[in-house]
Amino acid sequence: MMVRQLGLVPYGPTFEAMRAFTEARTDDSPDELWLCEHPPVFTLGLAGKAEHLLNPGDIPVVQSNRGGQVTYHGPGQLVAYPLIDLRRRGYFVKEYVFRLEAAILQTLDAFGITGRRVAGAPGIYVNPADPQGHAPLAGPNQDPFASLAKVAALGIKVARHCTYHGLSLNVAMDLEPFERINPCGYAGLRTVDLSTLGVSSHPFEVAPLLAERLQAQLQA
């Protein structure tokens, strides 16, 4: 898998480049992984509802063709776009999502942070009160988000068995824009970054580790 470090690039042209790459690729095209940051932007998934945009203000809103609701991208957030042929690798979308989440969990673990999955809510969450703890949080009748905050989001597109869009990991960013939306469609869902959790780092420092974990997880 070829890894491309794109740096800080605008969302719209990057989205169009991913779509063009996917439409033009053949059965022999090598898979790629694009790593980048974006200037401030809210993106709406195909099922995105306008009511989840509470107060976008001066931040542009872009309609995307990925899955999911609304999310925010901005400087200090590491974005990873795996462009892979699922048929060639031998697994389906559900397992692909599981493997993306596993790569994020392993990346967080390398910094001593315990990431958590929430059933039915793709992405990775942490307990800000005890980011290194492993104790279970919610009982069967409790709000699964009660003690959690989101640190990584997923939103993917699959066309002709090939993936684009991907995931974002909050590293060291201004989190205020997340208060202008219902992140991923969940009202009141808190959002954190590694900096908030006590990890002093930057996206370009985290990128090689996340890339290595994604390459390992996405092997057939």
mmCIF file of C-alpha atoms in Angstrom:
data_model
loop_
_atom_site.group_PDB
_atom_site.id
_atom_site.type_symbol
_atom_site.label_atom_id
_atom_site.label_comp_id
_atom_site.label_asym_id
_atom_site.label_seq_id
_atom_site.Cartn_x
_atom_site.Cartn_y
_atom_site.Cartn_z
ATOM 1 C CA MET A 1 0.000 0.000 0.000
ATOM 2 C CA MET A 2 1.432 3.356 -1.035
ATOM 3 C CA VAL A 3 1.280 5.990 1.725
ATOM 4 C CA ARG A 4 0.914 9.621 0.686
ATOM 5 C CA GLN A 5 1.479 12.446 3.179
ATOM 6 C CA LEU A 6 -0.576 15.320 1.773
ATOM 7 C CA GLY A 7 -0.133 17.883 4.551
ATOM 8 C CA LEU A 8 -2.808 20.571 5.043
ATOM 9 C CA VAL A 9 -5.131 20.376 2.040
ATOM 10 C CA PRO A 10 -8.667 21.701 1.384
ATOM 11 C CA TYR A 11 -11.447 19.173 1.810
ATOM 12 C CA GLY A 12 -13.321 19.692 -1.473
ATOM 13 C CA PRO A 13 -10.464 19.044 -3.919
ATOM 14 C CA THR A 14 -9.278 16.098 -1.796
ATOM 15 C CA PHE A 15 -12.760 14.570 -1.897
ATOM 16 C CA GLU A 16 -12.871 14.984 -5.689
ATOM 17 C CA ALA A 17 -9.380 13.483 -6.044
ATOM 18 C CA MET A 18 -10.436 10.422 -4.023
ATOM 19 C CA ARG A 19 -13.538 9.962 -6.140
ATOM 20 C CA ALA A 20 -11.576 10.349 -9.378
ATOM 21 C CA PHE A 21 -8.917 7.889 -8.172
ATOM 22 C CA THR A 22 -11.606 5.321 -7.324
ATOM 23 C CA GLU A 23 -13.491 5.757 -10.598
ATOM 24 C CA ALA A 24 -10.315 5.421 -12.660
ATOM 25 C CA ARG A 25 -8.728 2.486 -10.858
ATOM 26 C CA THR A 26 -8.622 -1.004 -12.341
ATOM 27 C CA ASP A 27 -8.262 -4.452 -10.808
ATOM 28 C CA ASP A 28 -4.496 -3.985 -10.983
ATOM 29 C CA SER A 29 -4.344 -0.524 -9.392
ATOM 30 C CA PRO A 30 -2.313 -0.504 -6.170
ATOM 31 C CA ASP A 31 -4.064 0.490 -2.973
ATOM 32 C CA GLU A 32 -3.129 3.797 -1.372
ATOM 33 C CA LEU A 33 -3.412 5.502 2.008
ATOM 34 C CA TRP A 34 -3.698 9.285 2.086
ATOM 35 C CA LEU A 35 -2.892 11.144 5.313
ATOM 36 C CA CYS A 36 -3.703 14.817 5.739
ATOM 37 C CA GLU A 37 -5.216 17.670 7.701
ATOM 38 C CA HIS A 38 -7.992 19.952 6.473
ATOM 39 C CA PRO A 39 -8.761 23.644 7.053
ATOM 40 C CA PRO A 40 -11.953 24.137 9.094
ATOM 41 C CA VAL A 41 -14.963 22.526 7.411
ATOM 42 C CA PHE A 42 -18.183 20.749 8.366
ATOM 43 C CA THR A 43 -19.056 17.792 6.150
ATOM 44 C CA LEU A 44 -22.457 16.167 5.778
ATOM 45 C CA GLY A 45 -22.824 12.484 4.969
ATOM 46 C CA LEU A 46 -25.438 11.142 2.570
ATOM 47 C CA ALA A 47 -27.955 10.748 5.393
ATOM 48 C CA GLY A 48 -26.915 14.023 7.040
ATOM 49 C CA LYS A 49 -29.763 16.045 8.528
ATOM 50 C CA ALA A 50 -29.635 19.833 8.530
ATOM 51 C CA GLU A 51 -30.933 19.986 12.109
ATOM 52 C CA HIS A 52 -27.628 18.528 13.324
ATOM 53 C CA LEU A 53 -25.904 21.722 12.109
ATOM 54 C CA LEU A 54 -26.680 23.898 15.103
ATOM 55 C CA ASN A 55 -24.629 27.016 14.346
ATOM 56 C CA PRO A 56 -21.996 26.581 11.623
ATOM 57 C CA GLY A 57 -21.210 30.298 11.594
ATOM 58 C CA ASP A 58 -18.273 31.164 9.357
ATOM 59 C CA ILE A 59 -17.144 27.561 8.838
ATOM 60 C CA PRO A 60 -18.159 26.210 5.403
ATOM 61 C CA VAL A 61 -20.476 23.229 5.086
ATOM 62 C CA VAL A 62 -19.757 20.684 2.343
ATOM 63 C CA GLN A 63 -22.078 17.907 1.185
ATOM 64 C CA SER A 64 -20.189 14.625 0.918
ATOM 65 C CA ASN A 65 -21.105 11.189 -0.388
ATOM 66 C CA ARG A 66 -19.723 9.269 2.589
ATOM 67 C CA GLY A 67 -21.885 7.495 5.114
ATOM 68 C CA GLY A 68 -22.870 9.052 8.421
ATOM 69 C CA GLN A 69 -24.131 12.398 9.593
ATOM 70 C CA VAL A 70 -22.220 15.640 10.232
ATOM 71 C CA THR A 71 -18.646 15.965 11.437
ATOM 72 C CA TYR A 72 -15.961 18.618 11.674
ATOM 73 C CA HIS A 73 -12.453 18.649 10.225
ATOM 74 C CA GLY A 74 -9.831 21.185 11.190
ATOM 75 C CA PRO A 75 -6.111 21.740 11.756
ATOM 76 C CA GLY A 76 -4.662 19.479 14.439
ATOM 77 C CA GLN A 77 -6.838 16.553 13.375
ATOM 78 C CA LEU A 78 -5.232 13.637 11.538
ATOM 79 C CA VAL A 79 -7.361 12.379 8.645
ATOM 80 C CA ALA A 80 -6.676 9.025 6.987
ATOM 81 C CA TYR A 81 -8.199 7.966 3.668
ATOM 82 C CA PRO A 82 -7.598 4.284 2.798
ATOM 83 C CA LEU A 83 -8.239 3.701 -0.913
ATOM 84 C CA ILE A 84 -8.384 -0.083 -1.071
ATOM 85 C CA ASP A 85 -9.988 -2.842 -3.106
ATOM 86 C CA LEU A 86 -12.021 -4.889 -0.614
ATOM 87 C CA ARG A 87 -12.666 -7.715 -3.063
ATOM 88 C CA ARG A 88 -8.946 -8.154 -3.631
ATOM 89 C CA ARG A 89 -8.286 -8.116 0.098
ATOM 90 C CA GLY A 90 -11.041 -10.627 0.780
ATOM 91 C CA TYR A 91 -13.376 -9.025 3.305
ATOM 92 C CA PHE A 92 -16.595 -7.023 3.385
ATOM 93 C CA VAL A 93 -17.585 -3.597 4.682
ATOM 94 C CA LYS A 94 -18.482 -4.644 8.240
ATOM 95 C CA GLU A 95 -15.065 -6.216 8.750
ATOM 96 C CA TYR A 96 -13.399 -3.240 7.065
ATOM 97 C CA VAL A 97 -14.961 -0.901 9.631
ATOM 98 C CA PHE A 98 -13.902 -3.238 12.453
ATOM 99 C CA ARG A 99 -10.320 -3.176 11.151
ATOM 100 C CA LEU A 100 -10.276 0.628 10.890
ATOM 101 C CA GLU A 101 -11.435 0.872 14.483
ATOM 102 C CA ALA A 102 -8.833 -1.694 15.567
ATOM 103 C CA ALA A 103 -6.067 0.422 14.020
ATOM 104 C CA ILE A 104 -7.269 3.480 15.949
ATOM 105 C CA LEU A 105 -7.506 1.485 19.199
ATOM 106 C CA GLN A 106 -3.931 0.269 18.745
ATOM 107 C CA THR A 107 -2.715 3.783 17.979
ATOM 108 C CA LEU A 108 -4.346 5.138 21.132
ATOM 109 C CA ASP A 109 -2.916 2.263 23.159
ATOM 110 C CA ALA A 110 0.580 3.260 22.056
ATOM 111 C CA PHE A 111 -0.010 6.558 23.868
ATOM 112 C CA GLY A 112 -1.454 4.851 26.941
ATOM 113 C CA ILE A 113 -5.063 5.745 26.076
ATOM 114 C CA THR A 114 -7.876 3.199 26.319
ATOM 115 C CA GLY A 115 -10.197 3.522 23.343
ATOM 116 C CA ARG A 116 -13.661 2.014 23.344
ATOM 117 C CA ARG A 117 -16.227 0.961 20.788
ATOM 118 C CA VAL A 118 -19.950 1.720 21.179
ATOM 119 C CA ALA A 119 -22.345 -0.720 19.517
ATOM 120 C CA GLY A 120 -24.169 0.874 16.603
ATOM 121 C CA ALA A 121 -22.110 4.078 16.745
ATOM 122 C CA PRO A 122 -19.000 3.769 14.560
ATOM 123 C CA GLY A 123 -15.903 5.552 15.781
ATOM 124 C CA ILE A 124 -13.774 5.358 18.897
ATOM 125 C CA TYR A 125 -14.569 6.821 22.303
ATOM 126 C CA VAL A 126 -12.694 7.412 25.550
ATOM 127 C CA ASN A 127 -13.553 8.076 29.171
ATOM 128 C CA PRO A 128 -12.062 11.540 29.811
ATOM 129 C CA ALA A 129 -12.272 11.012 33.574
ATOM 130 C CA ASP A 130 -10.040 7.939 33.343
ATOM 131 C CA PRO A 131 -8.513 7.760 29.851
ATOM 132 C CA GLN A 132 -6.129 4.955 30.818
ATOM 133 C CA GLY A 133 -8.690 2.845 32.685
ATOM 134 C CA HIS A 134 -10.282 -0.356 31.442
ATOM 135 C CA ALA A 135 -13.263 -0.638 33.784
ATOM 136 C CA PRO A 136 -16.673 -1.118 32.122
ATOM 137 C CA LEU A 137 -18.784 2.018 32.159
ATOM 138 C CA ALA A 138 -22.443 1.520 31.373
ATOM 139 C CA GLY A 139 -24.881 -1.058 32.592
ATOM 140 C CA PRO A 140 -27.497 -2.564 30.255
ATOM 141 C CA ASN A 141 -30.029 0.218 30.867
ATOM 142 C CA GLN A 142 -27.680 3.195 30.888
ATOM 143 C CA ASP A 143 -26.839 5.725 28.198
ATOM 144 C CA PRO A 144 -23.813 4.214 26.392
ATOM 145 C CA PHE A 145 -22.377 7.725 25.901
ATOM 146 C CA ALA A 146 -22.877 8.821 29.540
ATOM 147 C CA SER A 147 -19.202 8.799 30.514
ATOM 148 C CA LEU A 148 -17.667 8.907 27.044
ATOM 149 C CA ALA A 149 -16.338 11.430 24.554
ATOM 150 C CA LYS A 150 -15.502 10.832 20.913
ATOM 151 C CA VAL A 151 -11.868 10.986 19.847
ATOM 152 C CA ALA A 152 -12.088 9.434 16.369
ATOM 153 C CA ALA A 153 -14.811 9.419 13.710
ATOM 154 C CA LEU A 154 -15.479 7.132 10.738
ATOM 155 C CA GLY A 155 -17.232 7.856 7.474
ATOM 156 C CA ILE A 156 -16.689 5.689 4.414
ATOM 157 C CA LYS A 157 -17.821 5.204 0.841
ATOM 158 C CA VAL A 158 -17.579 1.963 -1.150
ATOM 159 C CA ALA A 159 -17.893 2.018 -4.939
ATOM 160 C CA ARG A 160 -17.296 -1.101 -7.047
ATOM 161 C CA HIS A 161 -15.837 -2.828 -3.974
ATOM 162 C CA CYS A 162 -13.314 0.008 -3.513
ATOM 163 C CA THR A 163 -13.195 2.320 -0.503
ATOM 164 C CA TYR A 164 -12.638 6.015 -0.081
ATOM 165 C CA HIS A 165 -13.184 8.614 2.640
ATOM 166 C CA GLY A 166 -12.111 7.081 5.950
ATOM 167 C CA LEU A 167 -11.388 8.241 9.500
ATOM 168 C CA SER A 168 -10.293 11.199 11.558
ATOM 169 C CA LEU A 169 -8.368 11.210 14.844
ATOM 170 C CA ASN A 170 -8.410 14.332 16.996
ATOM 171 C CA VAL A 171 -4.824 15.059 18.051
ATOM 172 C CA ALA A 172 -4.342 18.695 19.103
ATOM 173 C CA MET A 173 -7.054 20.937 17.756
ATOM 174 C CA ASP A 174 -9.566 23.649 18.563
ATOM 175 C CA LEU A 175 -12.570 21.615 19.707
ATOM 176 C CA GLU A 176 -15.001 24.564 19.842
ATOM 177 C CA PRO A 177 -16.505 23.906 16.359
ATOM 178 C CA PHE A 178 -17.787 20.525 17.548
ATOM 179 C CA GLU A 179 -20.111 22.492 19.859
ATOM 180 C CA ARG A 180 -21.774 23.948 16.757
ATOM 181 C CA ILE A 181 -23.044 20.523 15.642
ATOM 182 C CA ASN A 182 -24.482 17.292 16.970
ATOM 183 C CA PRO A 183 -21.348 15.226 16.256
ATOM 184 C CA CYS A 184 -22.247 12.290 14.018
ATOM 185 C CA GLY A 185 -25.908 13.022 14.778
ATOM 186 C CA TYR A 186 -25.725 12.571 18.560
ATOM 187 C CA ALA A 187 -27.005 15.565 20.515
ATOM 188 C CA GLY A 188 -24.765 16.467 23.421
ATOM 189 C CA LEU A 189 -21.997 14.030 22.483
ATOM 190 C CA ARG A 190 -18.710 15.330 23.835
ATOM 191 C CA THR A 191 -15.582 15.436 21.711
ATOM 192 C CA VAL A 192 -11.974 15.276 22.909
ATOM 193 C CA ASP A 193 -8.496 15.167 21.428
ATOM 194 C CA LEU A 194 -5.254 13.579 22.543
ATOM 195 C CA SER A 195 -4.118 16.901 23.962
ATOM 196 C CA THR A 196 -7.172 17.036 26.242
ATOM 197 C CA LEU A 197 -6.292 13.527 27.409
ATOM 198 C CA GLY A 198 -2.759 14.562 28.365
ATOM 199 C CA VAL A 199 -0.908 13.449 25.242
ATOM 200 C CA SER A 200 1.298 16.180 23.798
ATOM 201 C CA SER A 201 1.686 15.444 20.107
ATOM 202 C CA HIS A 202 0.955 16.682 16.592
ATOM 203 C CA PRO A 203 -0.729 14.997 13.607
ATOM 204 C CA PHE A 204 2.560 14.623 11.714
ATOM 205 C CA GLU A 205 3.970 12.734 14.725
ATOM 206 C CA VAL A 206 0.955 10.438 15.037
ATOM 207 C CA ALA A 207 0.633 9.818 11.281
ATOM 208 C CA PRO A 208 3.431 7.216 10.905
ATOM 209 C CA LEU A 209 2.060 5.125 13.771
ATOM 210 C CA LEU A 210 -1.530 5.241 12.511
ATOM 211 C CA ALA A 211 -0.338 4.446 8.972
ATOM 212 C CA GLU A 212 1.610 1.439 10.220
ATOM 213 C CA ARG A 213 -1.372 0.162 12.199
ATOM 214 C CA LEU A 214 -3.739 0.660 9.257
ATOM 215 C CA GLN A 215 -1.406 -1.167 6.897
ATOM 216 C CA ALA A 216 -1.178 -4.076 9.330
ATOM 217 C CA GLN A 217 -4.924 -4.231 9.997
ATOM 218 C CA LEU A 218 -5.982 -3.925 6.365
ATOM 219 C CA GLN A 219 -3.889 -6.833 5.154
ATOM 220 C CA ALA A 220 -5.974 -9.630 3.674
#
